[in-house]
Short mmCIF file of C-alpha atoms and ligand atoms in Angstrom, two decimals:
data_model
loop_
_atom_site.label_atom_id
_atom_site.label_comp_id
_atom_site.label_asym_id
_atom_site.label_seq_id
_atom_site.Cartn_x
_atom_site.Cartn_y
_atom_site.Cartn_z
CA MET A 102 0.00 0.00 0.00
CA VAL A 103 2.53 2.52 1.17
CA GLN A 104 4.96 1.40 -1.50
CA THR A 105 2.68 2.43 -4.34
CA GLN A 106 2.37 6.03 -3.20
CA THR A 107 3.68 8.49 -5.73
CA PHE A 108 6.63 10.66 -4.87
CA GLN A 109 4.40 13.74 -4.67
CA GLN A 110 1.94 12.07 -2.31
CA ALA A 111 4.68 10.75 -0.12
CA THR A 112 6.64 13.96 0.16
CA ASN A 113 3.90 16.58 0.17
CA GLY A 114 4.68 19.09 2.91
CA ALA A 115 6.74 16.56 4.78
CA ASN A 116 10.24 17.94 4.29
CA THR A 117 10.55 19.23 7.82
CA GLU A 118 9.57 15.87 9.25
CA LEU A 119 12.32 14.16 7.28
CA GLU A 120 15.05 15.48 9.49
CA SER A 121 13.43 14.82 12.83
CA HIS A 122 13.40 11.09 12.35
CA ASN A 123 16.88 10.04 13.43
CA VAL A 124 17.91 9.23 9.90
CA LYS A 125 21.25 7.62 9.09
CA ILE A 126 22.57 7.77 5.55
CA GLY A 127 25.75 6.21 4.19
CA LEU A 128 27.01 6.21 0.63
CA GLU A 129 29.03 3.82 -1.52
CA ILE A 130 30.30 5.80 -4.45
CA HIS A 131 31.77 4.22 -7.58
CA ILE A 132 34.04 6.47 -9.59
CA PRO A 133 35.34 5.41 -13.02
CA ILE A 134 39.08 6.04 -13.19
CA LYS A 135 40.74 7.23 -16.39
CA THR A 136 43.49 4.82 -17.49
CA LYS A 137 44.93 3.77 -20.84
CA GLN A 138 44.39 0.06 -20.20
CA LYS A 139 41.98 -2.04 -18.17
CA LEU A 140 42.78 -3.17 -14.63
CA PHE A 141 44.06 -6.68 -15.43
CA CYS A 142 44.59 -6.68 -19.23
CA ASP A 143 45.77 -4.26 -21.93
CA CYS A 144 42.41 -3.65 -23.63
CA PRO A 145 41.53 0.00 -24.36
CA THR A 146 39.18 1.74 -21.95
CA ASN A 147 37.26 4.16 -24.16
CA TYR A 148 33.99 2.23 -23.90
CA TYR A 149 32.09 5.52 -23.61
CA GLU A 150 33.29 6.67 -27.03
CA ILE A 151 32.50 3.57 -29.07
CA SER A 152 29.09 2.34 -30.07
CA GLU A 153 30.05 -1.09 -31.38
CA PRO A 154 29.75 -3.65 -28.58
CA ASN A 155 32.41 -6.18 -27.59
CA VAL A 156 35.35 -4.77 -29.56
CA SER A 157 37.60 -3.73 -26.65
CA VAL A 158 37.77 -7.20 -25.18
CA CYS A 159 40.15 -10.12 -24.69
CA PRO A 160 40.06 -13.50 -22.93
CA VAL A 161 40.97 -11.85 -19.59
CA CYS A 162 38.17 -9.29 -19.42
CA THR A 163 35.60 -11.73 -20.78
CA GLY A 164 36.55 -14.28 -18.12
CA MET A 165 37.65 -17.19 -20.33
CA PRO A 166 38.45 -20.30 -18.29
CA GLY A 167 42.10 -20.80 -17.41
CA ILE A 168 43.20 -17.31 -18.49
CA LYS A 169 45.52 -15.50 -16.09
CA PRO A 170 45.24 -11.76 -15.38
CA TYR A 171 48.11 -9.36 -16.17
CA PRO A 172 49.79 -7.61 -13.24
CA ILE A 173 47.51 -4.92 -11.80
CA ASN A 174 47.43 -1.61 -13.72
CA SER A 175 49.80 0.64 -11.80
CA GLU A 176 48.35 3.87 -13.21
CA GLY A 177 44.90 2.97 -11.89
CA LEU A 178 46.30 1.80 -8.58
CA GLU A 179 48.16 5.08 -8.10
CA SER A 180 45.03 7.12 -8.88
CA VAL A 181 42.95 5.31 -6.30
CA VAL A 182 45.66 5.62 -3.64
CA MET A 183 45.73 9.33 -4.46
CA LEU A 184 41.97 9.56 -3.88
CA ALA A 185 42.35 7.75 -0.55
CA LYS A 186 45.05 10.20 0.50
CA LEU A 187 42.96 13.20 -0.51
CA LEU A 188 40.24 11.79 1.74
CA ASN A 189 42.71 11.68 4.64
CA CYS A 190 42.74 7.89 4.77
CA LYS A 191 45.43 5.81 6.40
CA ILE A 192 47.03 3.82 3.57
CA ASN A 193 47.41 0.08 4.17
CA GLU A 194 50.84 -1.38 3.50
CA LYS A 195 49.83 -4.69 1.98
CA ILE A 196 46.55 -5.76 0.41
CA PHE A 197 45.10 -8.70 -1.49
CA VAL A 198 42.70 -8.70 -4.40
CA LYS A 199 39.61 -10.80 -3.75
CA ARG A 200 36.98 -12.43 -5.88
CA LYS A 201 33.44 -11.35 -5.14
CA HIS A 202 31.05 -13.94 -6.54
CA TYR A 203 27.66 -13.26 -7.98
CA ASN A 204 25.76 -14.37 -11.07
CA TYR A 205 24.66 -11.78 -13.56
CA PRO A 206 25.18 -11.55 -17.33
CA ASP A 207 27.40 -8.45 -17.01
CA LEU A 208 30.00 -10.54 -15.18
CA PRO A 209 31.27 -13.33 -17.45
CA SER A 210 33.67 -14.93 -14.94
CA GLY A 211 31.02 -15.14 -12.21
CA TYR A 212 33.16 -13.03 -9.89
CA GLN A 213 34.30 -9.41 -9.70
CA ARG A 214 37.89 -8.67 -8.72
CA THR A 215 37.82 -6.18 -5.88
CA SER A 216 40.66 -5.21 -3.58
CA GLU A 217 40.90 -5.01 0.15
CA PRO A 218 40.81 -1.37 1.31
CA LEU A 219 43.76 0.68 0.03
CA GLY A 220 42.92 3.31 2.61
CA VAL A 221 40.77 3.39 5.75
CA ASP A 222 39.53 5.78 8.44
CA GLY A 223 39.48 8.96 6.40
CA ASN A 224 37.10 11.89 6.36
CA LEU A 225 35.77 14.70 4.26
CA ASN A 226 34.87 17.55 6.58
CA ASN A 227 32.68 15.97 9.26
CA ILE A 228 31.74 12.84 7.33
CA GLY A 229 33.77 9.70 7.99
CA ILE A 230 35.23 7.67 5.12
CA TRP A 231 35.33 4.01 6.08
CA GLU A 232 37.39 2.79 3.16
CA VAL A 233 38.56 3.28 -0.39
CA HIS A 234 39.31 0.33 -2.65
CA ILE A 235 39.90 -0.50 -6.30
CA GLU A 236 37.83 -2.89 -8.39
CA GLU A 237 36.87 -3.94 -11.90
CA ASP A 238 33.80 -2.46 -13.51
CA PRO A 239 31.47 -5.13 -14.92
CA GLY A 240 30.13 -5.02 -18.49
CA LYS A 241 26.78 -3.59 -19.46
CA TYR A 242 23.68 -5.73 -19.66
CA ASP A 243 20.68 -4.44 -21.56
CA LEU A 244 17.65 -5.87 -19.81
CA ASN A 245 15.23 -4.97 -22.59
CA TYR A 246 17.12 -6.60 -25.44
CA LYS A 247 18.92 -9.22 -23.33
CA ARG A 248 22.23 -8.19 -24.88
CA VAL A 249 25.53 -7.75 -23.16
CA ASP A 250 28.49 -5.53 -24.01
CA TYR A 251 31.88 -6.23 -22.38
CA ASN A 252 33.72 -3.10 -23.60
CA ARG A 253 33.50 -1.71 -20.07
CA SER A 254 34.24 -5.05 -18.40
CA GLY A 255 37.48 -4.85 -16.42
CA THR A 256 37.92 -1.06 -16.52
CA VAL A 257 39.08 0.60 -13.32
CA LEU A 258 36.70 1.74 -10.60
CA ALA A 259 37.38 3.38 -7.27
CA GLU A 260 34.84 2.66 -4.57
CA ILE A 261 34.52 5.06 -1.66
CA VAL A 262 32.47 3.94 1.33
CA SER A 263 31.31 6.62 3.75
CA ALA A 264 30.26 6.13 7.35
CA PRO A 265 26.49 6.53 7.92
CA ASP A 266 27.17 10.04 9.22
CA MET A 267 24.59 11.94 7.21
CA HIS A 268 21.18 12.68 8.67
CA SER A 269 19.17 14.26 5.88
CA PRO A 270 18.96 14.15 2.08
CA GLU A 271 20.38 17.69 2.01
CA GLU A 272 23.41 16.68 4.04
CA ALA A 273 23.99 13.75 1.67
CA ARG A 274 23.69 16.10 -1.29
CA ASN A 275 26.26 18.52 0.11
CA PHE A 276 28.67 15.69 0.90
CA LEU A 277 28.34 14.15 -2.55
CA LYS A 278 28.76 17.52 -4.28
CA GLU A 279 31.90 18.20 -2.32
CA LEU A 280 33.27 14.70 -2.88
CA ILE A 281 32.68 14.79 -6.64
CA ASN A 282 34.29 18.21 -6.86
CA LEU A 283 37.34 17.02 -4.91
CA VAL A 284 37.63 13.94 -7.12
CA LYS A 285 37.65 16.16 -10.23
CA TYR A 286 40.71 17.97 -8.91
CA THR A 287 42.72 14.79 -9.54
CA ASN A 288 42.00 14.96 -13.31
CA ARG A 289 42.06 11.18 -13.22
CA THR A 290 38.41 10.32 -13.57
CA VAL A 291 36.18 9.58 -16.53
CA GLU A 292 33.65 12.38 -16.66
CA VAL A 293 31.58 11.24 -19.59
CA GLY A 294 28.00 10.49 -18.65
CA GLY A 295 28.35 11.68 -15.07
CA VAL A 296 31.24 11.12 -12.71
CA MET A 297 29.75 8.51 -10.49
CA ARG A 298 27.24 5.86 -9.59
CA ALA A 299 26.24 5.47 -5.98
CA ASP A 300 24.51 3.00 -3.73
CA VAL A 301 22.75 4.67 -0.84
CA ASN A 302 22.13 3.09 2.57
CA VAL A 303 19.41 4.50 4.73
CA SER A 304 17.83 3.56 8.03
CA ILE A 305 15.60 5.37 10.52
CA GLU A 306 15.41 5.09 14.28
CA GLY A 307 17.92 2.27 14.42
CA GLY A 308 15.82 0.11 12.08
CA ALA A 309 17.10 -2.15 9.32
CA ARG A 310 19.41 -0.74 6.70
CA VAL A 311 17.92 -0.49 3.23
CA GLU A 312 20.22 -0.16 0.26
CA ILE A 313 19.15 1.76 -2.86
CA LYS A 314 21.18 0.64 -5.87
CA ASN A 315 22.57 2.50 -8.85
CA VAL A 316 21.65 6.09 -8.25
CA ASN A 317 23.53 8.05 -10.87
CA SER A 318 22.94 11.72 -10.23
CA ILE A 319 22.88 13.98 -7.19
CA LYS A 320 19.33 15.07 -7.92
CA GLY A 321 18.26 11.44 -8.31
CA MET A 322 19.87 10.56 -4.98
CA VAL A 323 18.05 13.33 -3.11
CA LYS A 324 14.69 12.27 -4.55
CA ALA A 325 15.35 8.58 -3.84
CA LEU A 326 16.31 9.40 -0.25
CA LYS A 327 13.28 11.59 0.36
CA TYR A 328 11.02 8.88 -0.92
CA GLU A 329 12.73 6.07 0.97
CA ILE A 330 12.80 7.90 4.32
CA LEU A 331 9.09 8.56 4.07
CA ARG A 332 8.37 5.00 3.02
CA GLN A 333 10.19 3.69 6.10
CA LYS A 334 8.56 6.25 8.34
CA ASN A 335 5.11 5.38 7.06
CA LEU A 336 5.82 1.68 7.63
CA LYS A 337 6.70 2.48 11.23
CA SER A 338 3.60 4.59 11.75
CA VAL A 339 1.38 1.60 10.96
CA GLY A 340 3.38 -0.67 13.27
CA GLY A 341 5.52 -2.20 10.52
CA GLU A 342 9.28 -2.42 10.21
CA ALA A 343 11.59 -1.84 7.25
CA LYS A 344 13.45 -5.03 6.40
CA MET A 345 17.03 -5.31 5.30
CA GLU A 346 16.81 -5.30 1.53
CA THR A 347 18.10 -3.87 -1.71
CA ARG A 348 15.82 -1.57 -3.64
CA GLY A 349 16.18 0.06 -7.03
CA TYR A 350 15.39 3.68 -7.77
CA ASP A 351 12.95 4.25 -10.61
CA GLU A 352 13.84 7.68 -12.05
CA ASN A 353 10.60 8.04 -14.00
CA GLN A 354 8.19 7.19 -11.22
CA MET A 355 10.44 8.70 -8.55
CA VAL A 356 9.92 5.75 -6.23
CA THR A 357 12.14 3.00 -4.85
CA VAL A 358 11.10 -0.56 -5.68
CA PRO A 359 12.19 -3.87 -4.14
CA MET A 360 15.00 -5.68 -5.99
CA ARG A 361 16.12 -8.53 -3.78
CA THR A 362 16.86 -9.25 -0.16
CA LYS A 363 20.35 -7.91 0.40
CA GLU A 364 23.25 -10.31 0.18
CA THR A 365 25.41 -10.54 3.23
CA ALA A 366 29.17 -10.79 2.80
CA ASP A 367 28.78 -14.57 3.06
CA ASP A 368 26.63 -14.72 -0.06
CA TYR A 369 29.44 -13.20 -2.12
CA ARG A 370 31.86 -15.97 -1.01
CA TYR A 371 34.84 -13.60 -0.97
CA LEU A 372 38.09 -15.43 -1.74
CA PRO A 373 41.58 -14.06 -2.24
CA ASP A 374 42.32 -14.28 -5.97
CA PRO A 375 45.04 -16.99 -6.28
CA ASP A 376 46.27 -15.49 -9.58
CA ILE A 377 47.20 -12.12 -8.08
CA PRO A 378 50.15 -11.63 -5.71
CA PRO A 379 49.78 -9.30 -2.71
CA ILE A 380 50.13 -5.61 -3.51
CA TYR A 381 52.45 -3.38 -1.48
CA LEU A 382 51.34 0.23 -1.26
CA LYS A 383 53.92 2.02 0.89
CA GLU A 384 56.26 2.99 -1.91
CA ILE A 385 53.43 3.95 -4.26
CA SER A 386 51.85 6.09 -1.59
CA GLU A 387 55.08 7.88 -0.72
CA LYS A 388 55.78 8.79 -4.35
CA ILE A 389 52.38 10.36 -4.98
CA VAL A 390 52.34 14.11 -5.45
CA LEU A 391 48.91 15.31 -4.39
CA PRO A 392 47.11 17.67 -6.78
CA GLU A 393 45.87 21.12 -5.87
CA THR A 394 42.71 20.83 -3.77
CA PRO A 395 39.78 23.25 -3.44
CA ARG A 396 41.30 24.49 -0.19
CA SER A 397 44.75 25.21 -1.59
CA ARG A 398 43.24 26.71 -4.71
CA THR A 399 41.21 29.17 -2.61
CA LYS A 400 44.41 30.54 -1.13
CA ARG A 401 46.11 30.73 -4.52
CA LEU A 402 43.18 32.54 -6.19
CA ILE A 403 43.20 35.15 -3.44
CA SER A 404 46.92 35.77 -3.58
CA GLU A 405 47.32 35.51 -7.36
CA TYR A 406 44.32 37.55 -8.48
CA GLY A 407 43.47 39.58 -5.39
CA ILE A 408 39.82 38.53 -5.42
CA ARG A 409 37.56 38.52 -2.38
CA ASP A 410 37.85 35.56 0.03
CA ASP A 411 34.20 34.63 -0.27
CA TYR A 412 34.33 34.69 -4.06
CA ALA A 413 37.41 32.45 -4.10
CA ASP A 414 35.60 30.07 -1.79
CA ILE A 415 32.55 29.90 -4.06
CA LEU A 416 34.62 29.48 -7.24
CA VAL A 417 36.66 26.48 -6.05
CA ARG A 418 33.56 24.55 -5.02
CA ASN A 419 32.90 23.91 -8.68
CA LYS A 420 36.08 23.02 -10.52
CA GLU A 421 34.71 23.78 -14.01
CA ILE A 422 33.69 27.28 -12.95
CA ALA A 423 37.01 27.97 -11.25
CA ASP A 424 38.78 26.77 -14.42
CA ILE A 425 36.72 29.13 -16.58
CA PHE A 426 37.44 32.02 -14.24
CA GLU A 427 41.17 31.39 -14.48
CA GLU A 428 41.08 31.02 -18.25
CA ILE A 429 39.30 34.37 -18.55
CA VAL A 430 41.58 36.30 -16.25
CA SER A 431 44.92 34.60 -16.93
CA HIS A 432 45.70 37.04 -19.78
CA ASP A 433 44.34 40.07 -18.04
CA LYS A 434 44.38 40.18 -14.27
CA PHE A 435 42.47 43.45 -14.28
CA MET A 436 39.45 41.36 -15.28
CA ALA A 437 39.61 39.39 -12.02
CA GLU A 438 37.42 41.65 -9.93
CA ILE A 439 34.57 42.01 -12.39
CA SER A 440 34.75 38.34 -13.46
CA SER A 441 34.68 36.96 -9.93
CA SER A 442 31.85 39.20 -8.80
CA TRP A 443 29.73 38.46 -11.86
CA ILE A 444 30.34 34.69 -11.79
CA CYS A 445 29.68 34.40 -8.05
CA GLY A 446 26.74 36.78 -8.24
CA GLU A 447 24.60 37.02 -11.32
CA VAL A 448 25.82 33.94 -13.22
CA LEU A 449 25.29 31.49 -10.34
CA ARG A 450 22.08 33.22 -9.34
CA GLN A 451 20.61 32.78 -12.79
CA LEU A 452 21.74 29.15 -13.08
CA ASN A 453 20.28 28.49 -9.65
CA TYR A 454 17.03 30.12 -10.67
CA ARG A 455 16.81 27.65 -13.55
CA ASP A 456 17.76 24.77 -11.24
CA MET A 457 20.79 24.17 -13.46
CA GLU A 458 24.34 23.15 -12.63
CA TRP A 459 27.20 24.63 -14.65
CA ASN A 460 27.73 21.34 -16.52
CA ASP A 461 24.03 20.98 -17.33
CA GLU A 462 23.78 20.39 -21.06
CA LYS A 463 21.13 23.11 -21.34
CA ASN A 464 23.57 25.71 -20.05
CA LYS A 465 24.98 27.44 -23.14
CA LEU A 466 27.48 29.62 -21.27
CA ASN A 467 31.15 29.06 -21.95
CA LYS A 468 34.43 30.84 -21.54
CA LYS A 469 34.06 32.86 -24.75
CA ILE A 470 30.58 34.15 -23.93
CA LEU A 471 31.41 35.10 -20.36
CA SER A 472 34.68 36.75 -21.22
CA ASP A 473 32.96 38.74 -23.96
CA LEU A 474 30.28 39.91 -21.52
CA PHE A 475 32.81 40.83 -18.83
CA VAL A 476 34.88 42.86 -21.30
CA LEU A 477 31.77 44.85 -22.31
CA LEU A 478 31.09 45.55 -18.64
CA ALA A 479 34.69 46.33 -17.75
CA ASN A 480 34.98 48.80 -20.63
CA ASN A 481 31.77 50.45 -19.53
CA SER A 482 30.29 49.69 -22.95
CA ILE A 483 27.03 48.49 -21.43
CA THR A 484 25.23 49.13 -18.15
CA GLU A 485 24.93 46.50 -15.44
CA ASN A 486 21.27 46.32 -16.21
CA THR A 487 21.91 45.56 -19.85
CA GLY A 488 24.53 43.00 -18.78
CA LYS A 489 22.02 41.15 -16.64
CA LYS A 490 19.46 41.05 -19.44
CA ILE A 491 22.03 39.80 -21.93
CA LEU A 492 23.20 37.11 -19.51
CA GLU A 493 19.66 35.95 -18.98
CA ARG A 494 19.29 35.49 -22.70
CA VAL A 495 22.63 33.90 -23.61
CA ILE A 496 22.40 31.16 -20.94
CA ASP A 497 19.70 29.63 -23.13
CA SER A 498 20.71 30.87 -26.58
CA GLY A 499 24.50 30.73 -26.61
CA GLU A 500 24.73 34.01 -28.57
CA LEU A 501 27.81 36.18 -28.25
CA PRO A 502 27.00 39.26 -26.10
CA CYS A 503 28.87 41.71 -28.36
CA ASP A 504 26.74 40.57 -31.32
CA ILE A 505 23.56 41.27 -29.38
CA VAL A 506 24.85 44.69 -28.32
CA GLU A 507 25.64 45.67 -31.92
CA LYS A 508 22.50 44.21 -33.44
CA GLU A 509 20.18 45.82 -30.92
CA ASN A 510 22.11 48.99 -30.26
CA LEU A 511 22.52 48.42 -26.52
CA ARG A 512 25.67 50.43 -25.91
CA ILE A 513 25.65 52.62 -22.85
CA GLU A 514 24.22 56.11 -23.37
CA SER A 515 26.70 58.53 -21.84
CA ASN A 516 26.45 61.44 -24.22
CA ASP A 517 25.73 64.48 -22.01
CA ASP A 518 23.51 66.22 -24.52
CA VAL A 519 21.40 63.16 -25.21
CA LEU A 520 21.03 62.38 -21.51
CA GLU A 521 20.22 65.95 -20.63
CA GLY A 522 17.50 66.04 -23.27
CA ILE A 523 15.89 62.88 -21.92
CA ILE A 524 16.15 64.07 -18.34
CA ASN A 525 14.57 67.44 -19.12
CA ASP A 526 11.73 65.63 -20.76
CA VAL A 527 11.19 63.29 -17.77
CA LEU A 528 11.32 66.17 -15.27
CA ALA A 529 8.81 68.18 -17.28
CA LYS A 530 6.38 65.30 -17.37
CA ASN A 531 6.75 64.41 -13.67
CA GLN A 532 6.42 67.70 -11.87
CA LYS A 533 4.80 66.10 -8.84
CA ALA A 534 7.84 63.88 -8.18
CA VAL A 535 10.07 66.92 -8.60
CA GLN A 536 8.01 68.89 -6.05
CA ASP A 537 8.02 65.95 -3.64
CA TYR A 538 11.78 65.77 -3.89
CA LYS A 539 12.17 69.47 -3.24
CA ALA A 540 9.80 69.17 -0.28
CA GLY A 541 12.18 66.67 1.31
CA ASN A 542 10.95 63.33 0.03
CA LYS A 543 14.35 62.20 -1.24
CA SER A 544 13.14 58.77 -2.29
CA SER A 545 11.12 60.22 -5.14
CA VAL A 546 14.40 60.53 -7.01
CA ASN A 547 14.22 56.73 -7.48
CA PHE A 548 11.01 57.15 -9.39
CA LEU A 549 12.62 59.74 -11.66
CA VAL A 550 15.67 57.55 -12.31
CA GLY A 551 13.30 54.69 -13.13
CA GLN A 552 11.56 56.85 -15.73
CA ILE A 553 14.87 57.94 -17.25
CA MET A 554 16.01 54.31 -17.49
CA ARG A 555 12.73 53.36 -19.11
CA ASN A 556 13.14 56.08 -21.72
CA THR A 557 16.67 54.85 -22.51
CA LYS A 558 15.78 51.15 -22.37
CA GLY A 559 18.16 50.75 -19.41
CA LYS A 560 21.13 52.05 -21.38
CA ALA A 561 21.69 55.36 -19.54
CA ASP A 562 25.01 55.74 -17.76
CA ASN A 563 23.85 55.68 -14.17
CA LYS A 564 26.64 57.83 -12.82
CA LYS A 565 26.03 60.60 -15.33
CA VAL A 566 22.27 60.48 -14.78
CA MET A 567 22.81 61.07 -11.07
CA GLU A 568 25.19 63.94 -11.73
CA ILE A 569 22.80 65.69 -14.09
CA LEU A 570 19.80 65.07 -11.82
CA GLU A 571 21.58 66.44 -8.77
CA ARG A 572 22.50 69.54 -10.67
CA LYS A 573 18.96 70.08 -11.93
CA LEU A 574 17.13 69.31 -8.70
CA GLY A 575 19.53 71.45 -6.73
ZN1 ZN B 146 40.81 -7.34 -21.98
#
């Protein structure tokens, strides 16, 4: 009964209740790692670029009987150790690779090679990281057509397991955003088709832990969590109890649906892989040079470009945006102030208003468009008002701001004679506002400025308008 509620029914007006319910959320995040070859063979890894199935395969990654794996891919291993270090994990000295058994068409050998934790006991801000390990990605099984493609089989995955330290969908969202951003700073992940896939564990009031499988976007995760918390809460309210199980998230219906009763570790029959010698991590870990992180980049942006602390802090939270900012201002540091304030102000505000992330495919902004707009503003060629209107339009259209300005004659009006003519006209037509102003009602000047802007379609140079007005009103 409860399970067939729609998302809307289940969540209507209930957001505040979500948090009060002693919720515990933990995440297992799978991140595809960029390498030239697969984890245990030398097949290419560009499965996301090729449409023909089963061409990047060999006997190893299709699990042919009796075939031995190659030595573990050191590039992939190093990347995952780097991730573990960035998450403040303690790096283990010696680990084994295990076989995790389960039967599904995407896994030809019947087991997935997955390592013992490379790192343990880390954290990201206040959220604990239980472990980070490396494993093989399975192939892709198309349930509708019953076809399987092993191009992805055996490529490198990092798995990050958080402690169940999050207590609301919003907290989980913030953690995941921050984690994905940090991961991007390594430049070692595959970013095509989203950076990650996650399994989400959630329980309320010490009840059984329910796992939601294969959530592949932050928005999807938040919706799945909101639904699942309410489902469990509703079960409790009628005297029921959530059971330990694995559920899938149905993006279209926005509900979670039962998949199977969750395997325990025993069901996977973990065995050390006899074909793979133990792996020693001390030397690898010591050689790793950590990349710049959001925190170190904040400091550098402030010292290198002299921008405001809070702007630097906002920029680094989204690596793509910080990259664009630096590309725009690297040739011309005088652009730093206007670029940072516009990106952190109007640009993010307008994206937010549309419920869009920077890397949303509907967002048409890019470095060229923004830098063009900022140059127009910096040169005082257009007013702020005009800038905002242009921005609003080019987010969706992808036009170049300078083209719009030329085509529609939007350059700033700062010619004294022209402005004076318009102002005289406005004052003559609005004698009451003029009298009010002279009688001490200073705010009526806003009305007059509004009229002047209307008559110039927002193009009047604000500073000059104020000068002329002050002179005329005495
Ligand atoms: Zn292969």
